[in-house]
Amino acid sequence: MTVVFKRINKDQALLGAAIIVEAYSAAPWHEHWSFERATARMVELSTTPGWMGVGALDGDDLHGFAIGYPHTAATGCMLYIPEIAVMPAHQGKGIGTTLLKLLEQEALASGFSSTWLLSQNEGVAADYYRSASYKQSPNHRIYSKPLK
């Protein structure tokens, strides 16, 4: 079959749980997701008000996805992209790049002024986003704190 790139619904987004488990266990992430947590993540994203997702579908098989949701700030309404992932067997074929561009087009058509995301500071992922014209913010850092 042919891979089709299009907006996805919640049911299609939930298929992304298997992609999170497989794709994020490999380099550069090396994260060990359970299927239950990955499913919870996809439910969380696909039920956020205003969410939008795009997918690379081959029939009913989801090869990759990108999901965003609104983030309103003083500068306007931006689309925050918390997840973009492609099955390892389909990486390196332009699927992620096509998904990111499609999500950006959908965001622009929906009135968003910009997109933003969080990723690694350096390495393959950082290089990928820089190649897609994303700029690293000189003014912001991520702060976290374990809760006890």
PDB file of C-alpha atoms in Angstrom:
ATOM      1  CA  MET A   1       0.000   0.000   0.000  1.00  0.00           C
ATOM      2  CA  THR A   2       0.892   3.672  -0.159  1.00  0.00           C
ATOM      3  CA  VAL A   3       1.613   5.802   2.902  1.00  0.00           C
ATOM      4  CA  VAL A   4      -0.935   8.601   3.281  1.00  0.00           C
ATOM      5  CA  PHE A   5      -0.183  11.682   5.381  1.00  0.00           C
ATOM      6  CA  LYS A   6      -3.271  13.237   6.971  1.00  0.00           C
ATOM      7  CA  ARG A   7      -4.964  14.531  10.112  1.00  0.00           C
ATOM      8  CA  ILE A   8      -5.669  11.731  12.553  1.00  0.00           C
ATOM      9  CA  ASN A   9      -8.486  11.197  15.032  1.00  0.00           C
ATOM     10  CA  LYS A  10      -8.235  10.003  18.634  1.00  0.00           C
ATOM     11  CA  ASP A  11      -8.522   6.308  17.736  1.00  0.00           C
ATOM     12  CA  GLN A  12      -5.728   6.630  15.200  1.00  0.00           C
ATOM     13  CA  ALA A  13      -3.636   8.628  17.677  1.00  0.00           C
ATOM     14  CA  LEU A  14      -3.916   5.816  20.214  1.00  0.00           C
ATOM     15  CA  LEU A  15      -2.058   3.585  17.758  1.00  0.00           C
ATOM     16  CA  GLY A  16       0.924   5.824  18.463  1.00  0.00           C
ATOM     17  CA  ALA A  17       1.464   4.081  21.819  1.00  0.00           C
ATOM     18  CA  ALA A  18       3.239   1.200  20.078  1.00  0.00           C
ATOM     19  CA  ILE A  19       5.443   3.705  18.246  1.00  0.00           C
ATOM     20  CA  ILE A  20       6.425   5.409  21.508  1.00  0.00           C
ATOM     21  CA  VAL A  21       7.404   2.069  23.061  1.00  0.00           C
ATOM     22  CA  GLU A  22       9.554   1.041  20.108  1.00  0.00           C
ATOM     23  CA  ALA A  23      10.956   4.349  18.847  1.00  0.00           C
ATOM     24  CA  TYR A  24      11.858   5.845  22.225  1.00  0.00           C
ATOM     25  CA  SER A  25      13.703   2.725  23.385  1.00  0.00           C
ATOM     26  CA  ALA A  26      16.276   3.292  20.614  1.00  0.00           C
ATOM     27  CA  ALA A  27      18.943   5.982  20.255  1.00  0.00           C
ATOM     28  CA  PRO A  28      19.019   8.841  20.901  1.00  0.00           C
ATOM     29  CA  TRP A  29      16.350   8.541  23.617  1.00  0.00           C
ATOM     30  CA  HIS A  30      16.954   5.194  25.332  1.00  0.00           C
ATOM     31  CA  GLU A  31      13.679   5.547  27.272  1.00  0.00           C
ATOM     32  CA  HIS A  32      11.874   2.441  28.470  1.00  0.00           C
ATOM     33  CA  TRP A  33       8.153   3.031  28.073  1.00  0.00           C
ATOM     34  CA  SER A  34       5.579   0.419  29.073  1.00  0.00           C
ATOM     35  CA  PHE A  35       2.686   0.039  26.657  1.00  0.00           C
ATOM     36  CA  GLU A  36       0.302   1.156  29.427  1.00  0.00           C
ATOM     37  CA  ARG A  37       2.196   4.420  30.022  1.00  0.00           C
ATOM     38  CA  ALA A  38       2.545   5.070  26.302  1.00  0.00           C
ATOM     39  CA  THR A  39      -1.204   4.547  25.895  1.00  0.00           C
ATOM     40  CA  ALA A  40      -1.880   6.914  28.804  1.00  0.00           C
ATOM     41  CA  ARG A  41       0.378   9.494  27.107  1.00  0.00           C
ATOM     42  CA  MET A  42      -1.535   9.223  23.836  1.00  0.00           C
ATOM     43  CA  VAL A  43      -4.895   9.489  25.645  1.00  0.00           C
ATOM     44  CA  GLU A  44      -3.591  12.570  27.465  1.00  0.00           C
ATOM     45  CA  LEU A  45      -2.512  14.212  24.210  1.00  0.00           C
ATOM     46  CA  SER A  46      -5.554  13.287  22.141  1.00  0.00           C
ATOM     47  CA  THR A  47      -8.010  14.566  24.742  1.00  0.00           C
ATOM     48  CA  THR A  48      -6.304  17.932  25.312  1.00  0.00           C
ATOM     49  CA  PRO A  49      -8.640  20.707  24.134  1.00  0.00           C
ATOM     50  CA  GLY A  50      -7.636  21.986  20.708  1.00  0.00           C
ATOM     51  CA  TRP A  51      -5.204  19.142  19.988  1.00  0.00           C
ATOM     52  CA  MET A  52      -4.292  18.321  16.427  1.00  0.00           C
ATOM     53  CA  GLY A  53      -2.472  15.313  15.137  1.00  0.00           C
ATOM     54  CA  VAL A  54      -1.157  14.115  11.815  1.00  0.00           C
ATOM     55  CA  GLY A  55      -0.120  10.634  10.889  1.00  0.00           C
ATOM     56  CA  ALA A  56       1.581   8.537   8.261  1.00  0.00           C
ATOM     57  CA  LEU A  57      -0.895   5.749   7.559  1.00  0.00           C
ATOM     58  CA  ASP A  58      -0.498   2.658   5.419  1.00  0.00           C
ATOM     59  CA  GLY A  59      -4.039   1.340   5.458  1.00  0.00           C
ATOM     60  CA  ASP A  60      -4.809   0.972   9.163  1.00  0.00           C
ATOM     61  CA  ASP A  61      -1.127   0.889  10.169  1.00  0.00           C
ATOM     62  CA  LEU A  62       0.311   4.036  11.717  1.00  0.00           C
ATOM     63  CA  HIS A  63       4.004   4.433  10.796  1.00  0.00           C
ATOM     64  CA  GLY A  64       4.476   7.783  12.514  1.00  0.00           C
ATOM     65  CA  PHE A  65       2.667  10.728  14.064  1.00  0.00           C
ATOM     66  CA  ALA A  66       3.082  14.308  15.220  1.00  0.00           C
ATOM     67  CA  ILE A  67       0.775  15.898  17.779  1.00  0.00           C
ATOM     68  CA  GLY A  68       0.386  19.471  18.958  1.00  0.00           C
ATOM     69  CA  TYR A  69      -1.916  21.529  21.106  1.00  0.00           C
ATOM     70  CA  PRO A  70      -2.505  25.237  21.759  1.00  0.00           C
ATOM     71  CA  HIS A  71      -0.221  27.277  23.962  1.00  0.00           C
ATOM     72  CA  THR A  72      -1.335  30.861  24.436  1.00  0.00           C
ATOM     73  CA  ALA A  73       1.291  33.432  25.400  1.00  0.00           C
ATOM     74  CA  ALA A  74       1.714  37.203  25.290  1.00  0.00           C
ATOM     75  CA  THR A  75       3.023  36.899  21.732  1.00  0.00           C
ATOM     76  CA  GLY A  76      -0.031  34.977  20.472  1.00  0.00           C
ATOM     77  CA  CYS A  77      -1.369  31.464  20.162  1.00  0.00           C
ATOM     78  CA  MET A  78       1.362  28.981  19.370  1.00  0.00           C
ATOM     79  CA  LEU A  79       1.183  25.255  18.718  1.00  0.00           C
ATOM     80  CA  TYR A  80       3.234  23.258  21.211  1.00  0.00           C
ATOM     81  CA  ILE A  81       4.459  19.970  19.690  1.00  0.00           C
ATOM     82  CA  PRO A  82       5.012  17.543  22.564  1.00  0.00           C
ATOM     83  CA  GLU A  83       5.400  14.384  20.476  1.00  0.00           C
ATOM     84  CA  ILE A  84       6.640  13.377  17.063  1.00  0.00           C
ATOM     85  CA  ALA A  85       7.695   9.781  16.490  1.00  0.00           C
ATOM     86  CA  VAL A  86       8.240   7.325  13.657  1.00  0.00           C
ATOM     87  CA  MET A  87       8.561   3.548  13.897  1.00  0.00           C
ATOM     88  CA  PRO A  88      12.272   2.665  13.658  1.00  0.00           C
ATOM     89  CA  ALA A  89      11.648   0.452  10.606  1.00  0.00           C
ATOM     90  CA  HIS A  90      10.339   3.533   8.764  1.00  0.00           C
ATOM     91  CA  GLN A  91      12.854   6.124   9.965  1.00  0.00           C
ATOM     92  CA  GLY A  92      15.211   7.772   7.502  1.00  0.00           C
ATOM     93  CA  LYS A  93      12.570   7.874   4.751  1.00  0.00           C
ATOM     94  CA  GLY A  94      11.369  11.448   5.249  1.00  0.00           C
ATOM     95  CA  ILE A  95       8.255  10.468   7.207  1.00  0.00           C
ATOM     96  CA  GLY A  96       9.110  12.583  10.262  1.00  0.00           C
ATOM     97  CA  THR A  97       9.975  15.577   8.103  1.00  0.00           C
ATOM     98  CA  THR A  98       6.727  15.261   6.158  1.00  0.00           C
ATOM     99  CA  LEU A  99       4.721  14.913   9.382  1.00  0.00           C
ATOM    100  CA  LEU A 100       6.346  17.995  10.914  1.00  0.00           C
ATOM    101  CA  LYS A 101       5.712  20.065   7.778  1.00  0.00           C
ATOM    102  CA  LEU A 102       2.086  18.884   7.609  1.00  0.00           C
ATOM    103  CA  LEU A 103       1.494  19.728  11.269  1.00  0.00           C
ATOM    104  CA  GLU A 104       3.010  23.184  10.677  1.00  0.00           C
ATOM    105  CA  GLN A 105       0.690  23.695   7.668  1.00  0.00           C
ATOM    106  CA  GLU A 106      -2.336  22.601   9.717  1.00  0.00           C
ATOM    107  CA  ALA A 107      -1.293  24.961  12.526  1.00  0.00           C
ATOM    108  CA  LEU A 108      -0.910  27.895  10.139  1.00  0.00           C
ATOM    109  CA  ALA A 109      -4.311  27.169   8.559  1.00  0.00           C
ATOM    110  CA  SER A 110      -5.838  27.058  12.067  1.00  0.00           C
ATOM    111  CA  GLY A 111      -4.481  30.496  12.963  1.00  0.00           C
ATOM    112  CA  PHE A 112      -1.451  29.627  15.081  1.00  0.00           C
ATOM    113  CA  SER A 113       1.379  32.158  14.915  1.00  0.00           C
ATOM    114  CA  SER A 114       4.249  29.720  15.505  1.00  0.00           C
ATOM    115  CA  THR A 115       5.201  26.276  16.761  1.00  0.00           C
ATOM    116  CA  TRP A 116       7.571  25.248  19.520  1.00  0.00           C
ATOM    117  CA  LEU A 117       8.842  22.055  21.090  1.00  0.00           C
ATOM    118  CA  LEU A 118      11.266  20.647  23.637  1.00  0.00           C
ATOM    119  CA  SER A 119      14.058  18.306  22.633  1.00  0.00           C
ATOM    120  CA  GLN A 120      17.649  17.396  23.302  1.00  0.00           C
ATOM    121  CA  ASN A 121      20.155  20.211  23.572  1.00  0.00           C
ATOM    122  CA  GLU A 122      22.617  18.555  21.167  1.00  0.00           C
ATOM    123  CA  GLY A 123      22.819  15.463  19.019  1.00  0.00           C
ATOM    124  CA  VAL A 124      20.735  13.843  16.314  1.00  0.00           C
ATOM    125  CA  ALA A 125      17.368  15.217  17.476  1.00  0.00           C
ATOM    126  CA  ALA A 126      18.741  18.757  17.860  1.00  0.00           C
ATOM    127  CA  ASP A 127      20.312  18.541  14.403  1.00  0.00           C
ATOM    128  CA  TYR A 128      17.006  17.311  12.957  1.00  0.00           C
ATOM    129  CA  TYR A 129      15.045  20.260  14.365  1.00  0.00           C
ATOM    130  CA  ARG A 130      17.698  22.756  13.293  1.00  0.00           C
ATOM    131  CA  SER A 131      17.488  21.322   9.758  1.00  0.00           C
ATOM    132  CA  ALA A 132      13.718  21.990   9.911  1.00  0.00           C
ATOM    133  CA  SER A 133      14.455  25.689  10.712  1.00  0.00           C
ATOM    134  CA  TYR A 134      13.764  25.450  14.460  1.00  0.00           C
ATOM    135  CA  LYS A 135      15.966  27.714  16.577  1.00  0.00           C
ATOM    136  CA  GLN A 136      17.135  26.961  20.080  1.00  0.00           C
ATOM    137  CA  SER A 137      15.954  29.584  22.549  1.00  0.00           C
ATOM    138  CA  PRO A 138      18.795  31.482  24.181  1.00  0.00           C
ATOM    139  CA  ASN A 139      16.457  32.678  26.948  1.00  0.00           C
ATOM    140  CA  HIS A 140      14.776  29.516  28.206  1.00  0.00           C
ATOM    141  CA  ARG A 141      15.856  26.365  30.006  1.00  0.00           C
ATOM    142  CA  ILE A 142      13.937  23.433  31.385  1.00  0.00           C
ATOM    143  CA  TYR A 143      13.753  23.172  35.152  1.00  0.00           C
ATOM    144  CA  SER A 144      12.449  20.080  36.905  1.00  0.00           C
ATOM    145  CA  LYS A 145      12.123  18.852  40.452  1.00  0.00           C
ATOM    146  CA  PRO A 146      11.302  15.369  41.739  1.00  0.00           C
ATOM    147  CA  LEU A 147       8.329  15.421  44.100  1.00  0.00           C
ATOM    148  CA  LYS A 148       8.762  13.470  47.323  1.00  0.00           C
TER     149      LYS A 148
END
